[in-house]
Coordinates of C-alpha atoms in Angstrom, one line a residue:
M168 CA 97.9 -8.4 -196.7
P169 CA 99.7 -5.6 -195.3
E170 CA 100.0 -5.4 -191.4
A171 CA 98.0 -2.8 -189.8
P172 CA 99.9 0.0 -188.4
P173 CA 100.6 0.0 -184.8
P174 CA 98.2 2.0 -182.5
P175 CA 99.7 5.4 -181.6
A176 CA 101.7 5.6 -178.4
A177 CA 99.5 6.5 -175.3
T178 CA 100.4 10.0 -174.2
A179 CA 100.4 10.9 -170.3
P180 CA 97.5 13.4 -169.5
G181 CA 98.4 16.8 -169.1
P182 CA 97.7 18.4 -165.7
A183 CA 94.2 18.8 -164.9
G184 CA 92.8 22.4 -164.5
P185 CA 90.8 23.2 -161.3
P186 CA 87.2 22.1 -161.5
P187 CA 84.7 24.9 -162.1
G188 CA 83.5 26.4 -158.8
A189 CA 80.2 25.6 -157.5
F190 CA 79.5 29.3 -156.9
D191 CA 81.2 30.7 -160.0
W192 CA 77.8 31.7 -161.2
T193 CA 77.5 34.4 -158.5
E194 CA 80.2 36.5 -160.3
G195 CA 77.8 36.8 -163.4
E196 CA 74.9 37.7 -161.1
A197 CA 77.2 40.4 -159.5
R198 CA 78.1 41.9 -162.8
R199 CA 74.4 41.9 -163.9
R200 CA 73.5 43.9 -160.9
A201 CA 76.2 46.3 -161.2
A202 CA 75.3 47.1 -164.6
A203 CA 71.6 47.6 -163.7
G204 CA 72.7 49.7 -160.7
L205 CA 71.3 47.4 -158.2
V206 CA 74.0 46.5 -156.0
R207 CA 72.9 46.6 -152.2
V208 CA 75.4 47.4 -149.6
L209 CA 75.5 46.9 -145.9
R210 CA 76.3 50.1 -144.0
P211 CA 76.9 49.3 -140.3
R212 CA 76.1 52.4 -138.3
P213 CA 77.5 53.4 -135.0
A214 CA 75.4 53.7 -131.9
D215 CA 75.1 57.4 -132.5
S216 CA 75.6 58.2 -136.1
G217 CA 74.7 61.9 -135.9
L218 CA 72.3 61.7 -138.7
L219 CA 68.8 63.1 -138.4
D220 CA 66.8 59.7 -138.9
L221 CA 64.0 59.7 -141.4
A222 CA 64.9 56.3 -142.7
S223 CA 64.0 53.8 -140.1
N224 CA 60.5 52.6 -139.0
D225 CA 60.8 54.0 -135.5
Y226 CA 57.6 56.1 -135.9
L227 CA 57.0 56.9 -132.3
G228 CA 60.5 57.4 -131.3
L229 CA 60.4 54.6 -128.7
T230 CA 63.2 52.4 -129.8
R231 CA 65.8 54.6 -127.3
H232 CA 63.0 55.6 -124.7
P233 CA 64.6 55.0 -121.5
A234 CA 61.6 52.9 -120.1
V235 CA 61.8 50.7 -123.3
T236 CA 65.6 50.0 -123.1
A237 CA 65.2 49.5 -119.3
A238 CA 62.4 46.9 -119.8
A239 CA 64.5 45.1 -122.3
A240 CA 67.6 45.2 -120.2
E241 CA 65.6 43.9 -117.2
A242 CA 64.0 41.0 -119.3
A243 CA 67.5 39.8 -120.4
R244 CA 68.6 39.9 -116.9
V245 CA 65.7 38.0 -115.6
W246 CA 65.1 35.5 -118.4
G247 CA 68.4 35.5 -120.1
A248 CA 69.6 36.5 -123.6
G249 CA 67.6 33.9 -125.4
S250 CA 64.3 32.2 -125.1
T251 CA 66.2 28.7 -125.2
G252 CA 63.7 26.9 -127.5
S253 CA 60.6 26.9 -129.6
R254 CA 57.4 28.4 -128.2
L255 CA 56.0 24.8 -127.6
V256 CA 59.1 23.5 -125.7
T257 CA 60.8 26.2 -123.6
G258 CA 60.4 29.3 -125.6
T259 CA 57.2 30.8 -124.0
T260 CA 57.7 32.8 -121.0
E261 CA 55.3 34.8 -118.8
L262 CA 56.4 37.8 -120.7
H263 CA 55.3 36.2 -124.0
T264 CA 51.9 35.5 -123.0
G265 CA 51.7 38.8 -121.1
L266 CA 52.5 40.7 -124.2
E267 CA 50.0 38.6 -126.3
R268 CA 47.2 39.5 -123.8
E269 CA 48.1 43.2 -123.9
L270 CA 48.3 43.2 -127.7
A271 CA 44.9 41.6 -128.1
D272 CA 43.3 43.9 -125.6
F273 CA 44.9 47.1 -127.0
C274 CA 43.9 46.3 -130.6
G275 CA 40.6 44.9 -129.9
F276 CA 40.9 41.4 -130.9
E277 CA 40.1 38.2 -129.0
A278 CA 43.5 36.5 -128.8
A279 CA 47.1 37.2 -130.2
L280 CA 50.2 35.1 -130.8
V281 CA 53.9 36.4 -130.9
F282 CA 56.4 35.4 -133.6
S283 CA 60.2 36.0 -134.1
S284 CA 59.5 38.5 -136.8
G285 CA 56.7 40.0 -138.8
Y286 CA 57.8 38.0 -141.7
A287 CA 57.3 34.9 -139.9
A288 CA 53.9 36.1 -138.9
N289 CA 52.8 36.6 -142.5
L290 CA 54.2 33.3 -143.4
A291 CA 52.3 31.6 -140.7
V292 CA 49.1 32.9 -141.4
L293 CA 49.3 32.2 -145.3
T294 CA 50.4 28.7 -145.1
A295 CA 48.3 27.7 -142.2
L296 CA 45.0 29.1 -143.0
T297 CA 45.2 27.9 -146.6
A298 CA 45.4 24.6 -148.3
P299 CA 45.7 23.1 -151.9
G300 CA 42.8 24.3 -153.7
S301 CA 42.1 27.5 -151.5
L302 CA 41.9 30.6 -153.4
L303 CA 44.3 33.2 -152.0
L304 CA 43.9 37.0 -153.3
S305 CA 47.0 39.3 -152.9
D306 CA 46.9 43.0 -153.3
A307 CA 49.5 44.0 -156.1
G308 CA 51.2 46.5 -153.6
N309 CA 51.9 43.9 -150.9
H310 CA 55.1 43.5 -149.0
A311 CA 57.6 40.7 -150.0
S312 CA 56.8 38.7 -146.8
I313 CA 53.2 38.4 -148.1
V314 CA 54.4 37.4 -151.7
D315 CA 56.6 34.7 -150.2
G316 CA 53.9 33.5 -147.9
C317 CA 51.7 33.1 -151.0
R318 CA 54.3 31.0 -152.7
L319 CA 54.6 28.8 -149.9
S320 CA 50.9 28.2 -149.3
R321 CA 50.3 25.9 -152.2
A322 CA 46.9 27.7 -152.6
R323 CA 45.7 29.1 -156.0
T324 CA 47.0 32.6 -155.7
E325 CA 45.9 35.6 -157.7
V326 CA 47.4 39.0 -157.6
V327 CA 44.6 41.6 -157.7
P328 CA 45.0 45.0 -158.8
H329 CA 46.1 47.5 -156.1
A330 CA 43.4 48.7 -153.7
D331 CA 40.6 47.5 -155.9
P332 CA 37.6 46.0 -154.0
E333 CA 35.6 45.3 -157.4
A334 CA 38.5 43.2 -158.6
V335 CA 38.5 41.3 -155.3
A336 CA 34.8 40.6 -155.5
K337 CA 34.9 39.5 -159.0
A338 CA 37.8 37.2 -158.4
L339 CA 35.8 35.8 -155.3
G340 CA 32.8 35.1 -157.4
G341 CA 34.7 32.9 -159.6
R342 CA 36.2 30.5 -157.1
E343 CA 35.4 26.7 -157.0
P344 CA 32.3 26.0 -154.9
G345 CA 33.3 25.1 -151.4
A346 CA 36.9 26.2 -151.6
R347 CA 38.4 28.4 -148.9
A348 CA 39.0 31.9 -149.7
L349 CA 41.2 34.6 -148.2
L350 CA 42.4 38.1 -149.1
I351 CA 45.7 39.2 -147.8
T352 CA 46.5 43.0 -148.0
D353 CA 48.8 45.4 -146.2
A354 CA 46.6 47.7 -144.1
V355 CA 49.1 50.5 -145.0
F356 CA 51.5 50.2 -147.9
S357 CA 55.0 50.6 -147.2
V358 CA 56.0 52.1 -150.6
D359 CA 53.7 55.1 -150.9
G360 CA 52.1 55.0 -147.3
D361 CA 48.6 54.8 -148.7
A362 CA 45.9 52.8 -146.6
A363 CA 44.1 49.9 -148.1
P364 CA 40.2 50.2 -148.4
L365 CA 39.7 47.9 -145.5
N366 CA 36.0 48.3 -145.2
A367 CA 35.3 47.7 -148.9
F368 CA 37.5 44.8 -148.9
A369 CA 35.7 43.3 -145.8
A370 CA 32.3 43.9 -147.5
A371 CA 33.6 42.0 -150.6
C372 CA 34.9 39.2 -148.6
R373 CA 31.8 38.8 -146.4
A374 CA 29.6 38.6 -149.5
H375 CA 31.4 35.6 -150.6
G376 CA 32.3 34.0 -147.3
A377 CA 35.9 34.8 -147.4
A378 CA 38.4 35.8 -144.9
L379 CA 40.2 39.1 -144.6
V380 CA 43.8 39.2 -143.5
A381 CA 45.6 42.6 -143.0
D382 CA 49.3 43.2 -142.3
D383 CA 49.1 46.3 -140.1
A384 CA 52.8 46.7 -139.5
H385 CA 52.6 50.3 -140.6
G386 CA 49.2 51.1 -139.0
L387 CA 49.8 50.0 -135.5
G388 CA 50.9 52.9 -133.3
V389 CA 49.8 55.5 -136.0
L390 CA 46.2 54.9 -137.0
G391 CA 43.1 54.3 -135.0
D392 CA 42.1 55.4 -131.6
G393 CA 45.3 56.1 -129.7
G394 CA 47.2 54.1 -132.3
R395 CA 45.3 50.9 -132.1
G396 CA 45.7 50.4 -135.7
A397 CA 44.1 50.5 -139.0
L398 CA 41.7 47.8 -138.6
H399 CA 40.5 49.2 -135.1
A400 CA 40.2 52.4 -136.8
A401 CA 37.9 50.7 -139.7
G402 CA 35.8 49.1 -137.0
L403 CA 36.8 45.6 -138.1
A404 CA 39.0 44.6 -135.0
G405 CA 37.7 41.4 -133.4
D406 CA 35.3 40.5 -136.2
P407 CA 35.1 36.7 -136.6
D408 CA 36.4 36.8 -140.1
V409 CA 39.1 39.2 -139.8
V410 CA 42.8 38.5 -138.8
A411 CA 45.7 40.9 -138.4
T412 CA 49.4 40.5 -138.7
L413 CA 51.8 43.3 -137.3
T414 CA 55.5 43.8 -136.4
L415 CA 56.7 44.9 -133.0
S416 CA 59.9 46.6 -134.7
K417 CA 58.1 49.6 -135.9
S418 CA 56.0 51.9 -133.7
L419 CA 56.8 49.7 -130.7
G420 CA 60.6 50.0 -131.5
S421 CA 61.4 46.4 -130.6
Q422 CA 61.7 43.3 -132.5
G423 CA 59.3 40.5 -133.6
G424 CA 55.8 40.1 -134.9
A425 CA 52.3 38.8 -133.9
V426 CA 49.0 37.5 -135.3
L427 CA 45.7 38.7 -133.9
G428 CA 42.3 37.2 -134.5
P429 CA 39.6 35.1 -133.2
A430 CA 40.8 32.4 -130.3
R431 CA 40.2 29.4 -132.5
V432 CA 42.3 30.9 -135.3
I433 CA 45.1 31.5 -133.0
E434 CA 44.7 28.1 -131.4
H435 CA 45.2 26.5 -135.1
L436 CA 48.3 28.3 -135.8
V437 CA 49.8 27.1 -132.4
N438 CA 49.2 23.6 -133.9
A439 CA 49.8 24.2 -137.7
A440 CA 52.0 27.2 -138.3
R441 CA 55.4 25.9 -139.0
T442 CA 57.1 29.3 -138.4
F443 CA 55.5 29.1 -135.0
V444 CA 56.1 25.4 -134.1
F445 CA 59.6 25.0 -135.5
D446 CA 61.1 28.4 -134.7
T447 CA 63.0 29.7 -131.6
G448 CA 60.8 32.0 -129.6
L449 CA 61.4 35.6 -129.6
A450 CA 64.2 36.7 -127.2
P451 CA 63.0 37.9 -123.9
A452 CA 64.5 41.5 -124.2
A453 CA 62.6 42.1 -127.4
V454 CA 59.3 41.1 -125.7
G455 CA 60.1 43.1 -122.7
G456 CA 60.9 46.1 -124.8
A457 CA 57.8 45.7 -126.9
L458 CA 55.6 45.5 -123.7
A459 CA 57.0 48.5 -122.2
A460 CA 56.4 50.5 -125.6
L461 CA 52.8 49.3 -125.6
K462 CA 52.3 50.5 -122.1
L463 CA 53.8 53.8 -123.1
L464 CA 51.4 54.1 -126.3
R465 CA 48.6 53.5 -123.9
A466 CA 49.7 56.3 -121.4
E467 CA 50.3 58.6 -124.3
P468 CA 47.6 58.2 -127.0
G469 CA 48.6 61.6 -128.5
L470 CA 51.7 60.0 -130.1
A471 CA 49.7 58.5 -133.0
E472 CA 48.1 61.7 -134.0
R473 CA 51.8 63.5 -133.6
A474 CA 53.2 61.0 -136.2
R475 CA 50.5 61.8 -138.4
T476 CA 51.0 65.4 -137.9
V477 CA 54.7 65.3 -138.7
A478 CA 53.9 63.2 -141.9
A479 CA 51.4 65.7 -143.1
A480 CA 53.8 68.6 -142.4
L481 CA 56.7 67.0 -144.4
H482 CA 54.2 66.1 -147.3
G483 CA 52.8 69.7 -147.5
R484 CA 56.1 71.5 -147.4
L485 CA 57.7 69.2 -150.1
T486 CA 54.9 69.6 -152.5
E487 CA 54.3 73.4 -151.8
A488 CA 58.1 73.4 -153.1
G489 CA 57.3 71.5 -156.2
L490 CA 58.2 68.1 -155.5
T491 CA 55.8 65.2 -156.3
A492 CA 55.1 63.2 -153.3
A493 CA 52.1 60.8 -152.3
R494 CA 49.6 62.1 -149.6
P495 CA 50.4 60.1 -146.5
D496 CA 47.6 58.1 -144.8
A497 CA 49.8 57.2 -141.9
A498 CA 53.6 58.0 -141.4
V499 CA 55.4 57.2 -144.6
V500 CA 56.0 60.1 -147.0
S501 CA 57.0 59.1 -150.5
V502 CA 58.8 61.4 -152.6
R503 CA 59.2 60.6 -156.5
A504 CA 62.8 60.7 -158.2
P505 CA 63.3 61.0 -161.8
S506 CA 65.3 57.7 -162.2
P507 CA 66.7 54.9 -160.1
E508 CA 70.4 56.4 -160.6
R509 CA 69.0 59.8 -159.5
A510 CA 67.2 58.3 -156.6
V511 CA 70.4 56.7 -155.2
R512 CA 72.3 59.8 -155.7
W513 CA 69.7 62.0 -154.0
A514 CA 69.6 59.7 -150.9
A515 CA 73.4 59.8 -150.9
D516 CA 73.5 63.6 -151.0
C517 CA 70.9 63.5 -148.1
R518 CA 73.1 61.4 -146.2
A519 CA 76.3 63.6 -146.7
A520 CA 74.2 66.6 -145.7
G521 CA 73.3 64.6 -142.4
L522 CA 69.9 63.2 -143.1
A523 CA 69.2 59.6 -143.6
V524 CA 66.3 58.8 -145.9
G525 CA 65.2 55.7 -147.6
C526 CA 65.6 54.8 -151.3
F527 CA 63.2 52.6 -153.1
R528 CA 63.7 51.7 -156.8
P529 CA 63.0 48.8 -159.1
P530 CA 62.7 45.9 -158.6
S531 CA 61.6 46.8 -155.0
V532 CA 58.9 48.9 -156.2
P533 CA 56.0 47.2 -158.2
D534 CA 55.2 50.2 -160.3
G535 CA 58.9 50.8 -161.5
V536 CA 58.9 54.3 -160.0
S537 CA 61.9 55.2 -157.9
R538 CA 61.4 57.3 -154.7
L539 CA 62.8 58.6 -151.5
R540 CA 60.9 57.3 -148.6
L541 CA 60.6 59.5 -145.5
T542 CA 59.4 58.2 -142.3
A543 CA 57.7 60.6 -139.9
R544 CA 58.5 60.2 -136.3
A545 CA 56.3 61.5 -133.4
D546 CA 59.6 62.9 -131.6
L547 CA 60.7 65.2 -134.2
T548 CA 60.9 68.7 -133.4
P549 CA 59.9 71.7 -135.4
E550 CA 63.7 72.5 -136.1
Q551 CA 64.2 68.8 -137.2
I552 CA 61.3 69.1 -139.6
D553 CA 62.9 72.3 -141.0
T554 CA 66.0 70.6 -141.3
A555 CA 64.7 67.6 -143.1
V556 CA 62.7 69.7 -145.7
R557 CA 65.5 72.1 -146.4
T558 CA 67.9 69.1 -146.9
V559 CA 65.4 67.1 -149.2
L560 CA 65.0 70.3 -151.3
D561 CA 68.7 71.4 -151.4
T562 CA 69.8 68.0 -152.6
A563 CA 66.9 67.3 -155.1
P564 CA 67.9 66.3 -158.6

């Protein structure tokens, strides 16, 4: 029998290439965003950019008000730059509880609880007031913080058509007997600036023993008697089955968020809301600034009406000139653009001409329609309104 051939000589392995990078996949995502025209870019602004600002949410023009900035600086001097811990440990100061009392009293609710952001406030309500098996209804036009809160809640979430009380009533009628039910809606929607039908929503909820939660981020300071908000305007503030969330970063010109509602709901959040229990308390400077802004709003109730008047003027003049704009219910004026690319170009041309405006495009808008978003401010002069209108028209695609 012939001998078997010897095994081939072993060869030394060649140099190994670098292992694939753990985040190499981000390059593909970046290419996808670029191809779709959806690249987001941070643009740091100087303290005084020189732009006429219709892009921020400073509806009452209070973020630079001397009384607000002085109160923020004094709070930092007295209490320190940070709150030093969670609200249940060292993060609650006398300023925090004072702001909570003022917010509840001003808006007409029994109690309030301050959070580090409006985003955290929405997450708190949606995760702590529901449970597995609960039915959670969310308006199709709701803000991303509400969408994320629904995802984290572990409740059975149904997205209902925008501003449709009949759809809400139908969904509530089909829930499991005995299950908790809650409807969450923006009080004023941030894209088109339209107000939710809060009274019809409340009636549908009450007919089925459900709670109503409304995010009044864009209503506080603009709607209601003296700016007390959309729920106050609807006569629902303080009702035992109604809860409000809001931000301190829009009309109050500061930072942070809050939940307002029955005292027993607020007590439950103190014990059960993870974004309250485990988050560092809002910085004292932000609390002090918000408290000063709230006192200014009390002293100057005409600020709210002025913001609405400016919004109506912007809308009227732009539509009279042939643009398509949603009629504002509060301080947001939404102007339609032909395409995402043209919306981006339009906003850039406005900026080059000295006007800052917002630009909304898919996927940030649920209906797929691109827009410029103009925010009215109570402190805009007639000359500034003229400039804004002229710039938007001159740069229109």
